[in-house]
XYZ file of C-alpha atoms in Angstrom:
650
model
C 4.138 -49.838 8.961
C 6.658 -47.452 10.279
C 7.687 -45.820 7.211
C 3.687 -45.075 6.210
C 3.886 -43.715 10.217
C 7.043 -41.578 8.979
C 5.219 -40.510 5.701
C 2.358 -39.437 7.644
C 4.502 -37.620 10.323
C 6.353 -35.593 7.536
C 3.063 -34.462 5.922
C 1.591 -32.903 8.808
C 5.332 -31.191 9.545
C 5.071 -29.924 5.957
C 1.532 -28.837 6.553
C 2.391 -27.293 10.057
C 5.422 -25.557 8.510
C 3.551 -24.284 5.470
C 0.771 -22.656 7.882
C 3.491 -21.170 10.013
C 5.031 -19.455 6.808
C 1.352 -18.288 5.997
C 1.067 -16.360 9.717
C 4.680 -15.126 9.669
C 4.190 -12.760 6.850
C 4.354 -9.198 8.714
C 4.687 -5.870 6.547
C 6.027 -2.571 7.902
C 5.833 1.249 6.491
C 8.365 3.559 8.480
C 7.657 7.132 7.447
C 10.141 10.282 8.769
C 9.153 13.552 7.957
C 11.575 16.272 9.317
C 12.413 18.569 6.006
C 9.298 20.466 5.973
C 9.342 23.692 3.394
C 6.501 25.893 4.894
C 7.301 25.034 8.620
C 10.369 24.801 10.891
C 12.114 21.696 10.156
C 11.839 18.808 13.097
C 14.908 17.351 14.314
C 14.382 13.803 15.232
C 11.859 12.160 12.268
C 14.151 11.279 9.838
C 16.487 9.249 12.312
C 13.293 7.943 14.005
C 12.368 6.154 10.713
C 16.154 4.713 10.726
C 16.217 3.393 13.781
C 12.977 2.252 13.768
C 12.971 0.589 10.368
C 16.197 -1.471 11.283
C 14.249 -2.607 14.264
C 11.202 -3.962 12.383
C 14.213 -5.202 10.083
C 15.893 -7.512 12.835
C 12.369 -8.675 13.935
C 11.960 -10.237 10.137
C 9.460 -7.662 8.827
C 8.999 -6.648 4.974
C 9.653 -2.675 5.750
C 8.965 -0.046 3.222
C 11.193 3.228 4.329
C 10.081 6.733 3.222
C 11.477 9.842 4.556
C 10.520 13.705 3.915
C 7.514 12.505 1.325
C 5.303 14.729 -0.398
C 1.494 13.802 -0.224
C 2.385 12.202 -3.989
C 5.117 10.439 -2.891
C 2.995 9.193 0.445
C 0.461 8.076 -2.218
C 2.784 5.756 -4.338
C 4.771 4.241 -1.165
C 1.459 3.381 0.613
C -0.251 1.979 -2.607
C 2.997 -0.014 -2.684
C 2.822 -1.302 0.650
C -1.214 -2.084 0.500
C -0.255 -3.931 -2.355
C 2.499 -6.076 -0.178
C 0.210 -6.364 2.862
C -2.687 -8.019 0.874
C -3.502 -11.030 3.007
C -0.765 -10.361 5.684
C -1.306 -11.527 9.314
C -0.081 -8.056 10.768
C 0.651 -4.359 8.842
C 2.306 -2.143 10.822
C 2.417 1.918 10.278
C 4.958 3.591 11.858
C 5.030 7.661 11.603
C 7.084 10.339 12.727
C 6.718 13.667 11.572
C 4.155 16.654 12.320
C 0.232 15.619 13.016
C -2.745 16.943 14.553
C -6.402 17.081 14.812
C -9.176 19.094 13.418
C -12.715 18.507 14.508
C -11.751 15.488 16.436
C -9.752 13.624 13.481
C -6.280 13.058 13.201
C -4.260 14.479 10.371
C -0.432 13.483 9.283
C 1.383 16.238 7.495
C 3.714 15.610 4.233
C 6.578 17.926 3.911
C 4.975 19.950 0.688
C 1.943 20.774 3.030
C 1.001 24.921 3.184
C -2.323 24.829 4.602
C -3.107 28.347 3.493
C -6.478 27.728 2.422
C -9.619 26.259 3.798
C -9.519 23.050 1.119
C -6.107 22.405 1.760
C -6.342 19.669 4.917
C -8.292 17.787 2.326
C -5.929 17.491 -0.606
C -2.748 18.150 1.423
C -2.501 15.900 4.275
C -3.011 12.353 5.025
C -6.310 11.390 7.044
C -5.321 8.911 9.699
C -8.890 7.093 9.349
C -8.489 6.538 5.417
C -4.876 4.781 6.596
C -6.378 2.887 9.161
C -9.798 1.703 7.152
C -7.198 0.602 4.134
C -5.250 -1.827 6.623
C -8.442 -3.367 7.816
C -8.934 -4.633 4.547
C -5.465 -6.067 3.654
C -4.325 -7.616 7.014
C -5.700 -9.740 9.774
C -3.855 -7.649 12.607
C -3.101 -3.707 12.377
C -0.840 -1.628 14.419
C -0.477 2.034 13.703
C 2.501 3.764 16.023
C 2.558 7.794 15.888
C 5.050 9.697 17.074
C 3.410 12.864 15.665
C 1.358 14.534 18.615
C 2.702 17.985 18.025
C 1.574 21.546 18.200
C -0.512 22.302 14.988
C 2.384 24.887 13.602
C 0.604 26.118 10.508
C -1.180 29.867 11.119
C -4.806 28.992 9.485
C -7.171 27.281 11.893
C -10.307 26.388 10.131
C -10.837 23.854 7.288
C -13.096 22.013 5.052
C -14.067 18.595 6.242
C -16.842 17.054 4.274
C -19.423 19.232 4.511
C -18.764 21.425 7.272
C -16.154 24.349 7.779
C -14.310 22.732 10.894
C -12.390 25.264 13.362
C -9.301 23.690 15.008
C -9.317 24.029 18.738
C -7.607 20.828 19.916
C -3.817 20.215 20.610
C -1.941 16.883 19.580
C -3.823 14.212 18.217
C -7.395 12.851 19.242
C -8.466 9.445 20.448
C -8.865 6.690 17.772
C -11.109 3.766 18.084
C -9.670 0.720 15.646
C -11.387 -2.080 14.045
C -11.314 -5.365 16.227
C -7.741 -6.680 16.127
C -5.634 -3.225 16.096
C -3.600 -1.341 18.386
C -3.095 2.175 17.694
C -0.293 3.753 19.829
C 0.659 7.155 20.407
C 3.707 9.019 21.566
C 1.920 10.798 24.262
C -1.766 10.737 25.635
C -4.720 12.198 23.207
C -4.333 16.120 23.348
C -0.871 16.549 24.565
C 2.118 16.960 22.874
C 5.066 14.813 22.081
C 8.517 16.005 22.633
C 11.516 15.506 20.484
C 14.028 15.433 23.561
C 17.597 16.187 23.365
C 19.539 13.316 21.750
C 19.205 12.484 17.949
C 15.883 10.180 18.825
C 12.871 11.516 19.994
C 11.794 9.626 23.632
C 9.243 7.510 22.371
C 11.081 6.292 18.994
C 14.573 5.714 21.337
C 12.344 3.627 23.389
C 10.146 1.644 21.144
C 13.634 0.450 19.289
C 14.894 -0.473 22.160
C 12.089 -2.502 23.729
C 10.871 -4.101 20.799
C 13.599 -6.500 20.238
C 12.823 -7.866 23.750
C 12.134 -11.449 22.316
C 8.877 -12.939 22.877
C 7.288 -10.081 24.240
C 3.775 -9.322 23.230
C 3.270 -5.950 22.115
C 1.435 -4.697 24.732
C 3.886 -5.312 27.217
C 6.561 -3.681 24.739
C 4.315 -0.682 24.992
C 3.987 -0.776 28.823
C 7.912 -0.909 28.753
C 8.388 2.214 26.191
C 5.344 3.987 28.423
C 7.753 3.822 31.378
C 10.824 4.724 29.807
C 9.230 7.990 28.230
C 7.575 9.074 31.862
C 11.107 8.585 33.159
C 12.951 10.110 30.259
C 10.256 13.491 29.953
C 10.081 13.623 33.979
C 6.233 12.730 33.375
C 5.818 15.697 30.750
C 4.911 13.177 27.703
C 3.041 9.483 28.904
C 2.304 7.091 25.684
C -0.995 5.938 25.332
C -2.309 2.852 23.432
C -6.273 2.073 22.070
C -6.407 -1.610 21.572
C -8.786 -4.049 20.288
C -6.166 -7.275 19.732
C -7.842 -10.356 20.175
C -4.393 -12.051 19.319
C -1.453 -11.806 20.505
C 1.272 -10.015 18.494
C 5.015 -10.502 19.502
C 7.139 -8.536 17.110
C 11.069 -10.081 17.979
C 10.625 -14.120 17.953
C 13.266 -15.618 20.277
C 15.927 -17.077 17.678
C 15.798 -20.924 17.507
C 16.510 -23.829 15.612
C 14.703 -25.076 12.253
C 11.793 -27.184 12.587
C 12.832 -28.865 9.544
C 16.138 -30.506 10.161
C 17.339 -32.323 6.928
C 15.688 -35.652 6.976
C 18.573 -38.583 7.486
C 21.209 -36.489 8.309
C 23.332 -39.079 9.753
C 23.023 -40.674 6.294
C 24.002 -37.612 4.218
C 26.958 -37.351 6.231
C 27.818 -40.364 5.347
C 27.315 -39.602 2.020
C 28.942 -36.119 1.837
C 32.699 -36.004 2.242
C 33.323 -34.664 5.817
C 36.522 -32.830 4.594
C 34.317 -30.536 2.043
C 36.426 -27.129 1.847
C 34.575 -24.475 2.625
C 35.840 -22.820 -0.675
C 34.001 -25.304 -2.543
C 30.585 -24.339 -0.539
C 31.489 -20.656 -1.139
C 31.863 -20.943 -4.875
C 28.189 -22.767 -5.230
C 26.857 -19.044 -4.175
C 29.152 -16.412 -5.058
C 28.511 -14.166 -7.812
C 25.378 -15.609 -8.716
C 22.830 -13.359 -10.328
C 18.906 -14.734 -10.213
C 16.379 -13.106 -11.982
C 12.898 -13.082 -9.321
C 9.933 -11.986 -10.718
C 7.970 -9.675 -8.670
C 4.304 -10.022 -6.870
C 4.121 -13.636 -7.386
C 4.972 -14.595 -3.660
C 7.591 -15.791 -2.293
C 10.239 -17.313 -5.266
C 12.080 -20.439 -4.733
C 16.239 -19.451 -5.279
C 16.803 -23.525 -6.071
C 20.308 -22.835 -5.027
C 22.729 -26.275 -5.872
C 24.388 -26.239 -2.610
C 27.305 -29.142 -2.370
C 27.187 -29.315 1.224
C 24.157 -31.352 2.923
C 25.371 -32.070 6.653
C 25.722 -30.086 9.674
C 29.555 -29.859 8.926
C 29.220 -26.811 7.368
C 27.149 -23.675 8.925
C 25.669 -20.584 7.222
C 25.245 -17.144 8.425
C 23.598 -14.230 7.019
C 26.100 -11.656 7.100
C 24.207 -9.184 4.509
C 20.777 -9.310 4.385
C 18.771 -7.716 1.113
C 18.055 -4.191 1.958
C 14.358 -4.435 0.818
C 12.325 -7.660 0.373
C 11.869 -10.513 2.567
C 14.488 -14.087 2.709
C 12.618 -17.184 4.069
C 12.459 -20.716 4.294
C 9.696 -22.921 4.126
C 9.095 -22.785 7.880
C 10.011 -19.160 8.716
C 11.369 -16.097 7.932
C 15.039 -15.040 7.897
C 15.891 -11.681 9.557
C 19.470 -10.246 9.300
C 21.826 -12.040 11.336
C 20.052 -15.745 10.912
C 21.860 -18.398 10.913
C 20.824 -21.674 8.709
C 21.809 -25.669 8.084
C 23.638 -26.546 5.060
C 20.748 -28.989 3.962
C 18.098 -25.564 4.318
C 20.261 -23.604 1.530
C 18.409 -25.389 -1.340
C 14.965 -24.573 0.308
C 15.651 -20.473 0.558
C 13.138 -18.180 -1.127
C 13.171 -14.461 -1.586
C 10.021 -12.024 -2.379
C 10.957 -8.692 -3.837
C 9.362 -5.579 -2.342
C 6.867 -3.874 -4.553
C 7.844 -0.853 -6.109
C 11.489 -1.424 -5.591
C 12.958 -2.310 -9.051
C 16.864 -2.298 -8.334
C 18.766 -5.760 -7.508
C 19.827 -6.451 -3.531
C 22.516 -8.848 -2.595
C 22.836 -11.589 -0.161
C 25.674 -12.175 1.901
C 26.385 -15.868 3.619
C 29.626 -16.021 6.084
C 30.558 -20.051 5.419
C 31.893 -21.755 8.107
C 33.377 -25.761 8.705
C 35.576 -25.651 11.767
C 37.814 -22.642 11.672
C 37.473 -22.122 8.029
C 35.771 -19.787 7.039
C 34.504 -17.683 3.710
C 32.234 -15.033 2.237
C 29.709 -15.680 -0.479
C 27.899 -12.644 -2.297
C 25.113 -13.356 -4.324
C 22.673 -10.924 -6.650
C 18.646 -10.856 -6.612
C 17.483 -8.893 -9.416
C 13.574 -8.245 -9.250
C 11.571 -8.258 -12.838
C 8.106 -7.267 -13.414
C 6.033 -9.418 -15.931
C 5.201 -8.428 -19.413
C 1.592 -8.946 -18.598
C 1.879 -6.279 -15.696
C 3.945 -3.918 -17.974
C 1.436 -4.464 -20.993
C -1.753 -4.393 -19.032
C -1.247 -3.477 -15.309
C -4.015 -0.643 -14.311
C -3.636 2.428 -12.404
C -4.124 2.810 -8.488
C -4.929 -1.097 -8.618
C -5.078 -2.085 -4.768
C -3.103 -5.253 -5.914
C -1.082 -4.088 -8.420
C 2.546 -4.006 -8.931
C 3.435 -1.498 -11.432
C 1.825 2.400 -12.160
C -0.414 0.895 -14.938
C -1.658 2.024 -18.207
C -4.849 3.478 -19.609
C -7.104 1.404 -21.366
C -6.099 3.084 -24.707
C -2.368 2.886 -23.887
C -2.433 -1.054 -23.876
C -0.666 -2.389 -26.767
C -1.905 -5.288 -29.086
C 0.768 -7.893 -27.256
C -1.032 -7.453 -24.140
C -3.207 -10.535 -24.893
C -0.397 -12.796 -25.452
C 1.707 -11.488 -22.609
C -1.065 -11.985 -19.979
C -2.310 -15.360 -21.176
C 1.656 -16.509 -20.549
C 1.537 -15.390 -17.285
C -1.702 -16.538 -16.256
C -0.210 -20.243 -17.291
C 2.580 -19.680 -15.365
C 0.802 -18.633 -12.301
C -2.585 -19.904 -12.179
C -3.009 -18.937 -8.662
C -2.034 -15.042 -9.322
C -5.769 -13.108 -9.900
C -4.274 -10.514 -10.574
C -3.085 -12.058 -14.224
C -6.556 -13.349 -15.094
C -7.886 -9.544 -14.178
C -5.265 -8.210 -16.589
C -5.902 -10.652 -19.275
C -9.759 -9.344 -18.982
C -8.794 -5.667 -19.723
C -6.646 -6.803 -22.824
C -9.226 -8.721 -24.025
C -11.688 -5.745 -23.604
C -9.056 -3.480 -25.851
C -9.318 -6.423 -28.478
C -12.881 -6.522 -28.328
C -13.502 -10.015 -27.088
C -15.953 -9.517 -24.384
C -17.279 -12.349 -23.921
C -13.441 -13.850 -23.011
C -12.765 -10.780 -21.233
C -15.824 -11.028 -18.850
C -15.052 -15.053 -18.174
C -11.176 -13.638 -17.272
C -12.563 -11.055 -15.055
C -14.842 -13.146 -13.485
C -12.462 -15.630 -12.696
C -10.061 -12.637 -10.950
C -12.870 -11.707 -9.292
C -13.822 -15.322 -7.557
C -10.243 -15.336 -7.042
C -10.502 -12.507 -4.605
C -9.200 -9.555 -7.076
C -10.746 -6.398 -5.821
C -10.211 -4.197 -8.843
C -12.158 -7.258 -10.988
C -15.250 -7.034 -8.577
C -15.294 -2.946 -9.598
C -14.985 -3.753 -13.733
C -17.820 -5.840 -13.128
C -19.882 -3.509 -11.917
C -18.612 -0.871 -14.713
C -19.737 -3.887 -17.231
C -23.233 -4.150 -15.382
C -23.770 -0.293 -15.407
C -22.541 0.290 -18.859
C -24.027 -2.540 -20.664
C -21.042 -3.891 -22.300
C -21.594 -6.903 -24.091
C -25.199 -6.648 -22.348
C -28.113 -4.741 -20.725
C -27.571 -1.852 -18.651
C -27.923 -2.695 -14.904
C -27.482 0.045 -12.571
C -28.817 -1.991 -9.580
C -26.345 -4.612 -10.266
C -23.521 -2.057 -10.904
C -23.773 0.034 -7.915
C -23.823 -3.700 -5.942
C -20.361 -4.669 -7.479
C -19.212 -0.951 -6.486
C -20.571 -1.415 -3.277
C -18.733 -4.523 -2.636
C -15.052 -3.354 -4.167
C -15.711 -0.043 -2.113
C -15.837 -2.174 1.035
C -12.797 -3.754 0.094
C -10.941 -0.449 -0.255
C -10.763 0.154 -4.155
C -10.484 3.385 -5.299
C -12.445 3.486 -8.427
C -15.196 1.811 -7.045
C -15.067 4.335 -3.980
C -15.907 7.112 -6.551
C -18.350 5.366 -8.508
C -20.350 4.126 -5.176
C -19.901 7.402 -3.872
C -21.110 9.202 -6.805
C -24.145 7.099 -7.455
C -24.946 7.732 -3.351
C -24.602 11.191 -3.677
C -26.611 12.036 -6.910
C -29.012 9.285 -6.413
C -28.732 7.009 -9.100
C -30.010 3.302 -8.620
C -29.891 3.618 -5.338
C -31.635 5.890 -2.385
C -29.536 9.163 -2.330
C -27.008 9.406 0.653
C -25.231 12.619 0.274
C -23.294 12.603 3.274
C -22.000 8.978 2.314
C -21.672 9.420 -1.109
C -19.403 12.477 -0.636
C -17.105 11.025 2.066
C -16.462 8.106 -0.483
C -15.535 10.492 -3.439
C -12.970 12.635 -0.523
C -11.834 9.175 0.304
C -10.888 8.390 -3.231
C -9.310 11.375 -4.069
C -7.122 11.219 -1.051
C -5.966 7.811 -2.621
C -5.345 9.560 -5.853
C -8.185 9.144 -7.820
C -8.451 12.158 -10.184
C -11.715 11.679 -11.045
C -12.725 11.935 -7.781
C -11.087 15.137 -7.274
C -12.914 16.257 -10.795
C -16.147 15.462 -9.423
C -15.486 17.016 -6.197
C -14.258 19.840 -7.914
C -17.730 20.198 -10.152
C -19.786 19.800 -6.813
C -18.055 22.513 -5.119
C -17.712 24.909 -7.781
C -21.588 25.001 -8.096
C -22.873 23.643 -4.764
C -24.795 20.780 -4.984
C -27.294 18.372 -2.926
C -26.728 20.788 0.195
C -23.242 21.136 -0.140
C -22.321 24.722 0.043
C -20.459 26.414 -3.165
C -16.667 27.303 -2.929
C -14.747 27.778 -6.064
C -11.344 27.984 -3.919
C -12.425 24.633 -2.728
C -13.264 23.433 -6.268
C -9.667 24.944 -7.515
C -7.785 23.338 -4.973
C -9.319 19.822 -6.246
C -8.347 20.823 -9.801
C -5.077 21.860 -8.790
C -4.214 18.332 -7.097
C -5.551 16.477 -10.384
C -3.170 18.850 -12.304
C -0.322 17.661 -10.153
C -1.118 14.066 -10.737
C -1.545 14.327 -14.639
C 0.657 16.854 -15.611
C -0.902 18.600 -18.839
C -3.295 16.054 -19.232
C -5.310 17.021 -16.419
C -6.158 20.597 -18.195
C -8.504 18.613 -20.627
C -10.215 17.325 -18.093
C -11.024 20.750 -16.872
C -13.378 21.016 -19.670
C -15.965 18.356 -18.023
C -18.197 21.014 -16.268
C -21.040 23.201 -15.738
C -23.451 24.917 -18.225
C -22.093 28.037 -18.206
C -18.949 28.850 -20.866
C -16.386 30.112 -18.264
C -15.397 30.527 -14.916
C -12.852 33.239 -13.626
C -10.914 31.255 -10.723
C -8.173 32.635 -8.261
C -4.897 32.323 -10.061
C -2.863 29.526 -9.505
C 0.968 27.974 -11.235
C 0.875 24.080 -11.298
C 3.960 22.879 -11.158
C 3.808 21.510 -15.015
C 2.343 24.242 -16.486
C 4.468 27.316 -16.860
C 1.767 30.368 -17.325
C -0.459 31.619 -14.874
C -3.985 30.431 -15.157
C -6.659 32.821 -14.683
C -9.429 31.446 -16.593
C -10.570 27.940 -17.564
C -12.937 27.537 -20.287
C -15.138 24.850 -19.814
C -16.338 23.251 -23.228
C -19.387 21.066 -23.711
C -18.167 18.040 -26.384
C -20.586 15.842 -27.602
C -20.862 12.512 -26.666
C -18.594 10.453 -29.298
C -20.195 7.086 -30.882
C -18.813 3.735 -29.328
C -15.769 2.495 -31.747
C -16.403 -0.997 -32.820
C -15.852 -3.635 -32.318
C -12.832 -2.432 -29.904
C -13.808 -0.491 -27.166
C -9.986 1.122 -26.029
C -12.078 4.945 -25.230
C -10.506 8.143 -26.655
C -9.353 11.156 -23.943
C -12.767 12.669 -24.671
C -14.905 13.953 -22.100
C -18.836 13.025 -21.658
C -20.876 16.264 -21.255
C -22.610 16.278 -18.023
C -25.664 15.262 -17.866
C -25.732 13.418 -20.849
C -26.817 9.435 -20.784
C -24.665 6.819 -21.504
C -21.580 5.018 -20.281
C -17.861 6.813 -20.381
C -16.316 7.047 -23.436
C -12.888 7.143 -21.632
C -10.913 6.087 -18.590
C -9.700 9.367 -17.081
C -6.366 9.676 -15.944
C -4.305 7.533 -13.398
C -7.379 7.281 -11.445
C -8.658 5.030 -13.511
C -9.766 4.035 -16.795
C -13.177 4.501 -16.012
C -15.597 5.244 -13.658
C -18.801 4.103 -15.016
C -21.329 6.672 -13.233
C -19.038 9.523 -13.531
C -17.442 9.382 -16.935
C -14.314 10.094 -15.775
C -15.467 13.818 -14.411
C -18.295 13.944 -12.774
C -22.046 13.489 -14.222
C -24.306 15.170 -11.935
C -27.105 13.094 -12.230
């Protein structure tokens, strides 16, 4: 009877520890922009980012760090961060750099922004509401901390926002209303300016790093202490501010404690294991190991066979991995964590998405007065299925991705192997569906995509919409397709945002809502969706559905597409209006050596669907023609089924 109760108690303890480990998933993105190219540099943000990232690292967060990022670099870093934050309990974004408000909306400024034209705000900056919206779809609790309330340094003061030309009239940042369980913290009150201070760190970042590491302090208590410090340091000129709708307590730094899962029967183990085991023997079991760790499958057990199992041997993390998260089943480890010898075999590591470089762990092993250091290497690796069939801009993907016509014949086998190895990873089922579509196995592909959707893969929901709206393997059902697009759009998929936005803007299979449709396409473009950029360029070039024509605004979106797709985007520029040529302002894209003064717009017949394989060539569909898009355009995606990748006017 006692044994049975002990067994049940152990099961309960394991279950609780599993829940705690899940609740302990915390991800932070820290950005510091100092070296601006078109405006004076800022003194503190690079150093702020370094200090704050170390703070979050000490608190046990998986920390993504980016310094002096361009718009394209931000998009890539933010996508990787969002993929890692998928399902997290707490997602944090900390930004130090230039930021200001236009029309009551806040924008963060990459280092390559010039903001010389009215359309530049849309294509060169980061809208704070877009960041918050994406975090809402990924995590239970969202925290955004902004040390960015500085005066607008650009000479231009009027910019296009959606369907209006807005004149800048405010300083600092505007107040933000977050969703439930969110906190948005500002370095100073709405409409006011934040100061750099006299030291290496800004007054706000310095106070935050110092106060955030107070053990077991709830975040609103931390921010109150930060506010007191900043008010004192600036003689009352700067007053930090928060908007909070938190319903759960958020503790950044938990007090260190002993493991909740001590090794069972430690006294018996101690009798079995020789008490005089040498530290050198223990270190030898860990030193110079190189373990391959797959990316994007969750925490991976290191399966270390440590010879010491008793409490006479202790270990301390003397060197924490530069990126990624080291954990035990019951807790995430932070730098300088200690663990018992019996816990070494339970160590797990989760690589950081987007980081391929090997990382090292240093252990300081002690027994009495004896001490020895051991170093092991962890090498992240991307699964063959991701390499062969990963999709661009997949919100849950781990690679930059391939277009459909770039998927190789071996992708089906690689993805079937990945599904067998990781049956709970929905991404592999979706990528198998992509590979099967290319191979022409429509029914099998649809089944795999449906399974991925059922397991929560957002891009798979979009793909079901494409299959329905294009009639692949069945009849065309635009209403059903729009339903899937709407679902995936609400969950942050940029492909779906553009497809659903296009349908709403033009009233394709749904009652027209021009404003919502335009906003969705603008959001998709801000996330790097090239099809959305081309659709918007065509809308702004001609003027449609009450949106005024503005060729300069159209050109801004075409230039943004060129930057993301090199010379290939020049082919996309043929997707346009009914006239043969359009003269536009000269521009010099980075990847094109000659000055562009004219863009020839070519009407190309719709190609016939190749049987039975459905990998599409990169040929644009003619606006106004019926039928599904014959290609999936740019790294914005394989297909936007309502748009043909370039903007069917509907």
